[in-house]
Amino acid sequence: MEDNVFDKIHEVDLKDTMEESYINYAMSVIASRALPDVRDGLKPVQRRILYSMSELNNTPDKPHRKCARIVGDTMGKYHPHGDSSIYGALVNMAQDWATRYPMVDGHGNFGSVDGDGAAAMRYTEARLSKISMEMLADINKDTVDFAPNFDETEKEPVVMPARYPNLLVNGTSGIAVGMATSIPTHNLGEVVDGVKAYMKNNEISVKGLMRYIKGPDFPTGGIVVNKDDLAEIYETGTGKIKIRGKVDVEEIKGGRKKIVISEIPYTMIGAGIGKFLNDVCNLVETKKTSDIVDISNQSSKEGIRIVIELRKDADPENFVNMLYKKTRLEDTFGVNMLAVADGRPETLSLKQIIEHHVDFQFELATRKYKTLLKKEQDKKEIQEGLIKA
């Protein structure tokens, strides 16, 4: 009996086993979790949520549906992971301060710029936004490949037939194993103009494209300070963008002035505004400044508005420069344009992303019209048969 037990023991080298297992895990995280596909700019969880919503017929012209239903469907059919990760991705796609062009039209409490969390999914409702219909256009016309889901009971799209370069438009951020991605958001009109310019002239340089795509366009606004570095960032796909909040100086009664902040750096979303107000209060407590009379956060649904009232003899310009230096009113956004292209992670330049998009559009159009042609030929065959009969 004992001999049989020892017969089943296999000696393995721990180092080789660990290496093999870890590489498999790393590749899985890189390709199937943390990094977006260059063609549609989506991570698998986002793609599965959008496809699940389209399968539920949860379109912009229909009423909102409970998020719990959407999450349940996504988890049961396509994404066998925790519901909190799916709901987190759904909420992020609905927040207009986190996503430049929200893919999901949310109804209910989806959190705030200050870092307040969304309500539980049993309370909130959602449906696809109008722009996400461009993401799903012609999905039923054999434009993209479908693969079996985790238990091979359903089919899911390998990539979305995105009509616009979503990777540039909505950007992304993600941490994989040994690599991370961070792509800023851009203005849809500018990006489309850039794509048209590339289609007219394939030899166009990154600087040529920058005549149309001037720079990032963050959902929270802000001003890019180091514009001269943008050409190199777009050329190499990596670099650092310095962003400042937008500050205006207004006069109030008695000759005093107030500083009004109406846009903040994108990196400040989350606990940003609360942390910023604390930092400003600390400047007073540590006697770094004695110019502040009052500070208030008047932000609302209409937008961000932080007001700092100054003493009569204060120098507003000096005070604003101190805020840039001592608080996160000036911050750095690290750019690393890493995405999965042709099945492997690659750091891409601005031109390469547009190149991939145009090639993908060509493939979509070719496949679509081949399918339509085949349908017409089948129809013609039947009609000819009926005429003869």
Tab-separated table of C-alpha atoms in Angstrom:
chain	number	residue	atom	x	y	z
A	1	MET	CA	0.000	0.000	0.000
A	2	GLU	CA	2.785	2.391	0.970
A	3	ASP	CA	4.669	1.666	-2.259
A	4	ASN	CA	1.664	2.901	-4.294
A	5	VAL	CA	1.674	6.247	-2.456
A	6	PHE	CA	5.359	6.829	-3.215
A	7	ASP	CA	4.820	5.854	-6.863
A	8	LYS	CA	2.538	8.903	-7.217
A	9	ILE	CA	5.126	11.395	-5.917
A	10	HIS	CA	6.812	13.409	-8.680
A	11	GLU	CA	10.009	15.269	-7.944
A	12	VAL	CA	10.027	18.735	-9.476
A	13	ASP	CA	12.486	21.594	-9.411
A	14	LEU	CA	10.866	24.338	-7.295
A	15	LYS	CA	12.726	27.109	-9.160
A	16	ASP	CA	11.473	25.956	-12.589
A	17	THR	CA	7.909	25.444	-11.354
A	18	MET	CA	7.766	28.892	-9.729
A	19	GLU	CA	9.195	30.533	-12.852
A	20	GLU	CA	6.723	28.822	-15.157
A	21	SER	CA	3.708	29.531	-12.915
A	22	TYR	CA	4.681	33.156	-12.373
A	23	ILE	CA	5.227	33.832	-16.087
A	24	ASN	CA	1.782	32.345	-16.845
A	25	TYR	CA	0.228	34.521	-14.124
A	26	ALA	CA	2.060	37.643	-15.335
A	27	MET	CA	0.967	37.117	-18.947
A	28	SER	CA	-2.617	36.563	-17.826
A	29	VAL	CA	-2.619	39.856	-15.867
A	30	ILE	CA	-0.999	41.751	-18.760
A	31	ALA	CA	-3.236	40.464	-21.552
A	32	SER	CA	-6.509	39.705	-19.749
A	33	ARG	CA	-6.839	42.187	-16.915
A	34	ALA	CA	-4.767	45.345	-16.572
A	35	LEU	CA	-3.834	46.534	-20.070
A	36	PRO	CA	-6.221	47.811	-22.763
A	37	ASP	CA	-6.299	46.625	-26.370
A	38	VAL	CA	-4.979	49.260	-28.788
A	39	ARG	CA	-7.943	48.687	-31.146
A	40	ASP	CA	-10.810	49.558	-28.779
A	41	GLY	CA	-8.938	51.015	-25.781
A	42	LEU	CA	-10.818	48.735	-23.381
A	43	LYS	CA	-9.749	46.310	-20.679
A	44	PRO	CA	-11.564	42.934	-20.663
A	45	VAL	CA	-13.846	43.873	-17.736
A	46	GLN	CA	-15.004	47.076	-19.501
A	47	ARG	CA	-15.559	45.249	-22.790
A	48	ARG	CA	-17.618	42.569	-21.035
A	49	ILE	CA	-19.778	45.127	-19.186
A	50	LEU	CA	-20.576	47.014	-22.416
A	51	TYR	CA	-21.325	43.796	-24.322
A	52	SER	CA	-23.509	42.504	-21.471
A	53	MET	CA	-25.453	45.799	-21.457
A	54	SER	CA	-25.983	45.595	-25.219
A	55	GLU	CA	-27.198	41.982	-24.826
A	56	LEU	CA	-29.661	43.222	-22.175
A	57	ASN	CA	-30.847	45.795	-24.746
A	58	ASN	CA	-29.885	48.453	-22.212
A	59	THR	CA	-29.480	51.181	-24.864
A	60	PRO	CA	-29.753	55.015	-24.558
A	61	ASP	CA	-33.360	55.008	-25.884
A	62	LYS	CA	-34.554	52.556	-23.180
A	63	PRO	CA	-35.130	53.214	-19.449
A	64	HIS	CA	-32.237	52.802	-16.970
A	65	ARG	CA	-31.723	49.335	-15.453
A	66	LYS	CA	-30.551	48.402	-11.950
A	67	CYS	CA	-26.751	48.110	-11.826
A	68	ALA	CA	-27.117	44.894	-9.793
A	69	ARG	CA	-28.760	43.278	-12.839
A	70	ILE	CA	-25.968	44.431	-15.171
A	71	VAL	CA	-23.236	43.265	-12.751
A	72	GLY	CA	-24.986	39.911	-12.220
A	73	ASP	CA	-25.294	39.287	-15.948
A	74	THR	CA	-21.671	40.263	-16.613
A	75	MET	CA	-20.401	38.050	-13.788
A	76	GLY	CA	-22.555	35.040	-14.663
A	77	LYS	CA	-21.943	35.081	-18.408
A	78	TYR	CA	-18.542	36.605	-19.115
A	79	HIS	CA	-16.466	37.770	-16.133
A	80	PRO	CA	-16.021	35.137	-13.394
A	81	HIS	CA	-14.597	37.502	-10.752
A	82	GLY	CA	-15.913	39.442	-7.751
A	83	ASP	CA	-18.937	41.692	-8.192
A	84	SER	CA	-17.134	44.646	-6.554
A	85	SER	CA	-14.479	44.752	-9.295
A	86	ILE	CA	-17.184	44.692	-12.004
A	87	TYR	CA	-19.272	47.376	-10.274
A	88	GLY	CA	-16.120	49.500	-9.732
A	89	ALA	CA	-15.397	49.425	-13.482
A	90	LEU	CA	-19.050	50.220	-14.293
A	91	VAL	CA	-19.052	53.215	-11.909
A	92	ASN	CA	-15.775	54.515	-13.356
A	93	MET	CA	-17.232	54.427	-16.896
A	94	ALA	CA	-20.189	56.548	-15.681
A	95	GLN	CA	-18.231	59.272	-13.834
A	96	ASP	CA	-17.760	62.343	-16.035
A	97	TRP	CA	-14.835	63.582	-13.913
A	98	ALA	CA	-12.966	60.255	-14.259
A	99	THR	CA	-13.843	59.394	-17.893
A	100	ARG	CA	-13.624	62.117	-20.561
A	101	TYR	CA	-16.593	60.722	-22.555
A	102	PRO	CA	-18.567	58.412	-20.204
A	103	MET	CA	-19.573	55.090	-21.770
A	104	VAL	CA	-22.315	54.510	-19.231
A	105	ASP	CA	-25.211	56.859	-18.473
A	106	GLY	CA	-25.670	56.524	-14.721
A	107	HIS	CA	-28.785	57.359	-12.712
A	108	GLY	CA	-28.429	57.806	-8.957
A	109	ASN	CA	-25.449	58.420	-6.687
A	110	PHE	CA	-22.257	57.569	-8.586
A	111	GLY	CA	-19.899	59.310	-6.134
A	112	SER	CA	-18.156	62.677	-6.473
A	113	VAL	CA	-14.851	64.318	-7.424
A	114	ASP	CA	-14.074	64.513	-3.689
A	115	GLY	CA	-13.698	60.759	-3.501
A	116	ASP	CA	-17.148	59.869	-2.121
A	117	GLY	CA	-18.015	56.324	-3.233
A	118	ALA	CA	-21.033	55.409	-5.326
A	119	ALA	CA	-24.165	54.017	-3.675
A	120	ALA	CA	-24.561	50.217	-3.574
A	121	MET	CA	-25.467	48.631	-6.911
A	122	ARG	CA	-28.948	47.710	-5.668
A	123	TYR	CA	-29.787	51.445	-5.585
A	124	THR	CA	-28.076	52.804	-8.720
A	125	GLU	CA	-29.276	52.392	-12.301
A	126	ALA	CA	-27.517	52.651	-15.648
A	127	ARG	CA	-27.782	52.324	-19.420
A	128	LEU	CA	-25.335	52.680	-22.311
A	129	SER	CA	-24.438	56.252	-23.271
A	130	LYS	CA	-24.797	57.491	-26.850
A	131	ILE	CA	-21.052	57.394	-27.551
A	132	SER	CA	-20.803	53.729	-26.491
A	133	MET	CA	-23.195	52.854	-29.327
A	134	GLU	CA	-20.296	53.831	-31.646
A	135	MET	CA	-18.248	51.289	-29.711
A	136	LEU	CA	-20.761	48.540	-30.528
A	137	ALA	CA	-21.661	49.615	-34.090
A	138	ASP	CA	-22.076	46.670	-36.525
A	139	ILE	CA	-21.089	44.108	-33.871
A	140	ASN	CA	-23.646	41.666	-35.337
A	141	LYS	CA	-22.304	41.952	-38.911
A	142	ASP	CA	-19.324	39.611	-38.387
A	143	THR	CA	-16.951	42.573	-38.022
A	144	VAL	CA	-15.044	41.097	-35.052
A	145	ASP	CA	-14.136	37.605	-33.821
A	146	PHE	CA	-16.085	36.008	-30.982
A	147	ALA	CA	-14.515	33.563	-28.503
A	148	PRO	CA	-16.114	31.149	-26.007
A	149	ASN	CA	-16.601	32.512	-22.477
A	150	PHE	CA	-15.067	30.907	-19.350
A	151	ASP	CA	-17.427	27.887	-19.298
A	152	GLU	CA	-18.013	27.738	-23.082
A	153	THR	CA	-21.768	28.305	-22.793
A	154	GLU	CA	-21.726	31.769	-24.410
A	155	LYS	CA	-19.701	33.688	-26.981
A	156	GLU	CA	-18.083	37.074	-26.267
A	157	PRO	CA	-16.317	39.560	-28.582
A	158	VAL	CA	-12.519	39.447	-28.549
A	159	VAL	CA	-12.493	43.198	-29.283
A	160	MET	CA	-15.187	45.842	-29.796
A	161	PRO	CA	-15.710	47.263	-33.331
A	162	ALA	CA	-14.853	50.752	-32.033
A	163	ARG	CA	-15.595	53.529	-34.542
A	164	TYR	CA	-13.310	56.080	-32.849
A	165	PRO	CA	-9.820	55.734	-31.265
A	166	ASN	CA	-11.063	55.221	-27.701
A	167	LEU	CA	-7.557	54.553	-26.327
A	168	LEU	CA	-6.612	58.200	-27.031
A	169	VAL	CA	-10.039	59.714	-26.389
A	170	ASN	CA	-10.773	58.178	-22.967
A	171	GLY	CA	-7.212	57.262	-22.009
A	172	THR	CA	-6.606	54.573	-19.415
A	173	SER	CA	-4.527	53.601	-16.418
A	174	GLY	CA	-3.632	50.155	-15.135
A	175	ILE	CA	-0.966	48.280	-13.208
A	176	ALA	CA	0.045	44.880	-14.573
A	177	VAL	CA	2.986	42.701	-13.496
A	178	GLY	CA	6.299	44.447	-14.129
A	179	MET	CA	4.633	47.145	-16.252
A	180	ALA	CA	1.998	49.838	-15.978
A	181	THR	CA	0.005	51.964	-18.392
A	182	SER	CA	-1.124	55.573	-18.080
A	183	ILE	CA	-2.599	57.286	-21.133
A	184	PRO	CA	-4.108	60.789	-20.856
A	185	THR	CA	-7.554	61.653	-22.239
A	186	HIS	CA	-7.953	63.740	-25.421
A	187	ASN	CA	-10.611	65.823	-27.145
A	188	LEU	CA	-12.742	63.693	-29.511
A	189	GLY	CA	-12.922	66.368	-32.253
A	190	GLU	CA	-9.143	66.909	-32.229
A	191	VAL	CA	-8.417	63.159	-32.346
A	192	VAL	CA	-10.822	62.620	-35.275
A	193	ASP	CA	-9.134	65.514	-37.135
A	194	GLY	CA	-5.764	63.839	-36.458
A	195	VAL	CA	-7.056	60.521	-37.844
A	196	LYS	CA	-8.345	62.268	-41.000
A	197	ALA	CA	-4.961	63.989	-41.463
A	198	TYR	CA	-3.179	60.616	-41.154
A	199	MET	CA	-5.542	59.048	-43.710
A	200	LYS	CA	-4.783	61.849	-46.192
A	201	ASN	CA	-1.027	61.532	-45.628
A	202	ASN	CA	0.445	58.333	-44.126
A	203	GLU	CA	3.900	59.942	-43.936
A	204	ILE	CA	2.691	62.638	-41.484
A	205	SER	CA	5.008	63.122	-38.490
A	206	VAL	CA	4.032	63.298	-34.813
A	207	LYS	CA	4.601	67.078	-34.959
A	208	GLY	CA	2.280	67.194	-37.986
A	209	LEU	CA	-0.402	65.335	-36.007
A	210	MET	CA	0.072	67.790	-33.130
A	211	ARG	CA	-1.292	70.571	-35.353
A	212	TYR	CA	-4.651	68.824	-34.783
A	213	ILE	CA	-4.110	67.086	-31.427
A	214	LYS	CA	-2.694	69.962	-29.376
A	215	GLY	CA	-2.315	67.961	-26.152
A	216	PRO	CA	-4.307	66.122	-23.484
A	217	ASP	CA	-7.840	67.248	-22.591
A	218	PHE	CA	-8.554	66.117	-19.036
A	219	PRO	CA	-12.139	65.817	-17.702
A	220	THR	CA	-11.287	68.078	-14.725
A	221	GLY	CA	-9.633	70.714	-16.948
A	222	GLY	CA	-6.314	72.184	-15.860
A	223	ILE	CA	-3.480	73.845	-17.783
A	224	VAL	CA	-0.474	71.977	-19.199
A	225	VAL	CA	2.654	73.896	-18.138
A	226	ASN	CA	5.376	72.057	-20.081
A	227	LYS	CA	3.875	72.226	-23.594
A	228	ASP	CA	7.355	72.038	-25.157
A	229	ASP	CA	7.800	68.474	-23.808
A	230	LEU	CA	4.605	67.175	-25.444
A	231	ALA	CA	6.228	66.482	-28.840
A	232	GLU	CA	8.800	64.169	-27.234
A	233	ILE	CA	6.145	62.501	-25.033
A	234	TYR	CA	3.951	61.745	-28.074
A	235	GLU	CA	7.004	60.545	-30.035
A	236	THR	CA	8.326	58.131	-27.383
A	237	GLY	CA	5.075	57.263	-25.594
A	238	THR	CA	6.563	58.099	-22.175
A	239	GLY	CA	7.193	61.262	-20.167
A	240	LYS	CA	5.764	63.590	-17.539
A	241	ILE	CA	3.069	66.223	-18.049
A	242	LYS	CA	2.910	69.089	-15.538
A	243	ILE	CA	-0.667	70.275	-14.939
A	244	ARG	CA	-1.845	73.312	-12.984
A	245	GLY	CA	-5.300	74.162	-11.739
A	246	LYS	CA	-7.061	77.130	-13.381
A	247	VAL	CA	-6.991	80.133	-11.053
A	248	ASP	CA	-8.798	83.479	-11.370
A	249	VAL	CA	-8.413	86.519	-9.116
A	250	GLU	CA	-11.684	88.361	-8.319
A	251	GLU	CA	-12.274	91.556	-6.340
A	252	ILE	CA	-14.663	91.689	-3.385
A	253	LYS	CA	-16.001	94.546	-1.235
A	254	GLY	CA	-13.492	96.616	0.693
A	255	GLY	CA	-10.759	96.276	-1.945
A	256	ARG	CA	-9.925	92.704	-0.913
A	257	LYS	CA	-9.294	89.964	-3.446
A	258	LYS	CA	-10.286	86.307	-3.646
A	259	ILE	CA	-8.686	83.411	-5.483
A	260	VAL	CA	-11.195	81.217	-7.384
A	261	ILE	CA	-10.057	77.756	-8.523
A	262	SER	CA	-12.390	76.412	-11.253
A	263	GLU	CA	-10.268	73.555	-12.674
A	264	ILE	CA	-7.953	71.123	-10.887
A	265	PRO	CA	-5.228	68.713	-12.047
A	266	TYR	CA	-6.660	65.319	-13.107
A	267	THR	CA	-4.398	63.625	-10.533
A	268	MET	CA	-6.327	65.397	-7.744
A	269	ILE	CA	-9.561	63.431	-8.264
A	270	GLY	CA	-10.389	61.051	-5.455
A	271	ALA	CA	-9.474	62.494	-2.090
A	272	GLY	CA	-7.937	65.451	-3.920
A	273	ILE	CA	-10.063	68.485	-3.031
A	274	GLY	CA	-10.333	67.583	0.671
A	275	LYS	CA	-6.571	66.950	0.795
A	276	PHE	CA	-5.916	70.256	-1.016
A	277	LEU	CA	-8.056	72.208	1.495
A	278	ASN	CA	-6.175	70.502	4.375
A	279	ASP	CA	-2.835	71.440	2.793
A	280	VAL	CA	-3.940	75.083	2.514
A	281	CYS	CA	-5.071	75.077	6.178
A	282	ASN	CA	-1.690	73.606	7.156
A	283	LEU	CA	0.037	76.544	5.452
A	284	VAL	CA	-1.805	78.856	7.853
A	285	GLU	CA	-1.160	76.668	10.921
A	286	THR	CA	2.561	76.361	10.191
A	287	LYS	CA	2.688	80.155	9.600
A	288	LYS	CA	3.940	79.731	6.001
A	289	THR	CA	1.324	82.343	5.063
A	290	SER	CA	-0.858	84.851	6.886
A	291	ASP	CA	-2.691	86.069	3.754
A	292	ILE	CA	-5.793	83.871	4.083
A	293	VAL	CA	-8.983	85.250	5.639
A	294	ASP	CA	-11.394	82.449	4.618
A	295	ILE	CA	-11.451	79.270	2.535
A	296	SER	CA	-14.534	77.462	1.191
A	297	ASN	CA	-15.380	74.650	-1.210
A	298	GLN	CA	-18.350	75.813	-3.285
A	299	SER	CA	-18.166	72.946	-5.810
A	300	SER	CA	-21.494	71.601	-7.066
A	301	LYS	CA	-22.931	69.661	-9.992
A	302	GLU	CA	-22.194	72.695	-12.158
A	303	GLY	CA	-18.459	72.256	-11.583
A	304	ILE	CA	-15.504	72.846	-9.283
A	305	ARG	CA	-15.283	76.125	-7.377
A	306	ILE	CA	-12.832	76.565	-4.500
A	307	VAL	CA	-12.699	80.100	-3.066
A	308	ILE	CA	-9.840	81.506	-0.952
A	309	GLU	CA	-10.363	85.045	0.411
A	310	LEU	CA	-7.191	87.076	0.972
A	311	ARG	CA	-6.213	89.926	3.280
A	312	LYS	CA	-6.350	93.460	1.902
A	313	ASP	CA	-2.568	93.901	1.496
A	314	ALA	CA	-1.902	90.360	0.152
A	315	ASP	CA	-0.173	89.846	-3.189
A	316	PRO	CA	-2.429	87.397	-5.148
A	317	GLU	CA	0.295	86.440	-7.652
A	318	ASN	CA	2.791	85.514	-4.927
A	319	PHE	CA	0.110	83.587	-3.059
A	320	VAL	CA	-0.897	81.549	-6.157
A	321	ASN	CA	2.771	80.713	-6.868
A	322	MET	CA	3.093	79.466	-3.293
A	323	LEU	CA	0.022	77.245	-3.796
A	324	TYR	CA	1.635	75.752	-6.920
A	325	LYS	CA	4.804	75.035	-4.978
A	326	LYS	CA	3.412	73.785	-1.655
A	327	THR	CA	0.164	72.013	-2.636
A	328	ARG	CA	-1.095	69.700	-5.389
A	329	LEU	CA	-2.557	72.609	-7.364
A	330	GLU	CA	0.394	71.886	-9.659
A	331	ASP	CA	0.929	68.158	-10.170
A	332	THR	CA	2.605	65.691	-12.507
A	333	PHE	CA	0.802	63.172	-14.709
A	334	GLY	CA	3.133	60.336	-15.715
A	335	VAL	CA	2.510	59.207	-19.300
A	336	ASN	CA	3.260	55.633	-20.365
A	337	MET	CA	1.343	54.765	-23.536
A	338	LEU	CA	1.452	50.996	-23.121
A	339	ALA	CA	-1.250	48.833	-24.728
A	340	VAL	CA	-1.739	45.327	-26.104
A	341	ALA	CA	-1.022	45.441	-29.851
A	342	ASP	CA	-1.124	42.233	-31.928
A	343	GLY	CA	-1.350	40.194	-28.726
A	344	ARG	CA	1.669	41.664	-26.946
A	345	PRO	CA	2.269	44.716	-24.738
A	346	GLU	CA	3.936	47.605	-26.548
A	347	THR	CA	4.754	51.242	-25.779
A	348	LEU	CA	3.230	53.233	-28.635
A	349	SER	CA	3.710	56.717	-30.043
A	350	LEU	CA	0.766	58.957	-30.938
A	351	LYS	CA	1.164	58.087	-34.631
A	352	GLN	CA	1.320	54.320	-33.950
A	353	ILE	CA	-1.973	54.409	-32.006
A	354	ILE	CA	-3.674	56.232	-34.908
A	355	GLU	CA	-2.049	53.795	-37.389
A	356	HIS	CA	-3.468	50.809	-35.485
A	357	HIS	CA	-6.902	52.495	-35.390
A	358	VAL	CA	-6.986	53.140	-39.151
A	359	ASP	CA	-5.813	49.568	-39.953
A	360	PHE	CA	-8.541	48.241	-37.633
A	361	GLN	CA	-11.216	50.385	-39.348
A	362	PHE	CA	-10.102	48.994	-42.731
A	363	GLU	CA	-10.418	45.436	-41.379
A	364	LEU	CA	-13.889	46.162	-39.922
A	365	ALA	CA	-15.186	47.652	-43.183
A	366	THR	CA	-13.762	44.767	-45.268
A	367	ARG	CA	-15.342	42.118	-43.027
A	368	LYS	CA	-18.674	43.960	-42.860
A	369	TYR	CA	-19.073	44.239	-46.636
A	370	LYS	CA	-17.940	40.644	-47.235
A	371	THR	CA	-20.736	39.507	-44.883
A	372	LEU	CA	-23.319	41.772	-46.555
A	373	LEU	CA	-22.212	40.574	-50.020
A	374	LYS	CA	-22.572	36.923	-48.984
A	375	LYS	CA	-26.086	37.599	-47.616
A	376	GLU	CA	-27.086	39.327	-50.862
A	377	GLN	CA	-25.687	36.443	-52.956
A	378	ASP	CA	-27.630	33.877	-50.882
A	379	LYS	CA	-30.787	36.004	-51.272
A	380	LYS	CA	-30.199	36.315	-55.053
A	381	GLU	CA	-29.801	32.511	-55.361
A	382	ILE	CA	-33.144	31.886	-53.611
A	383	GLN	CA	-34.933	34.561	-55.697
A	384	GLU	CA	-33.541	33.150	-58.960
A	385	GLY	CA	-34.704	29.660	-57.918
A	386	LEU	CA	-38.201	30.999	-57.121
A	387	ILE	CA	-38.368	32.772	-60.531
A	388	LYS	CA	-37.440	29.545	-62.336
A	389	ALA	CA	-39.952	27.560	-60.260
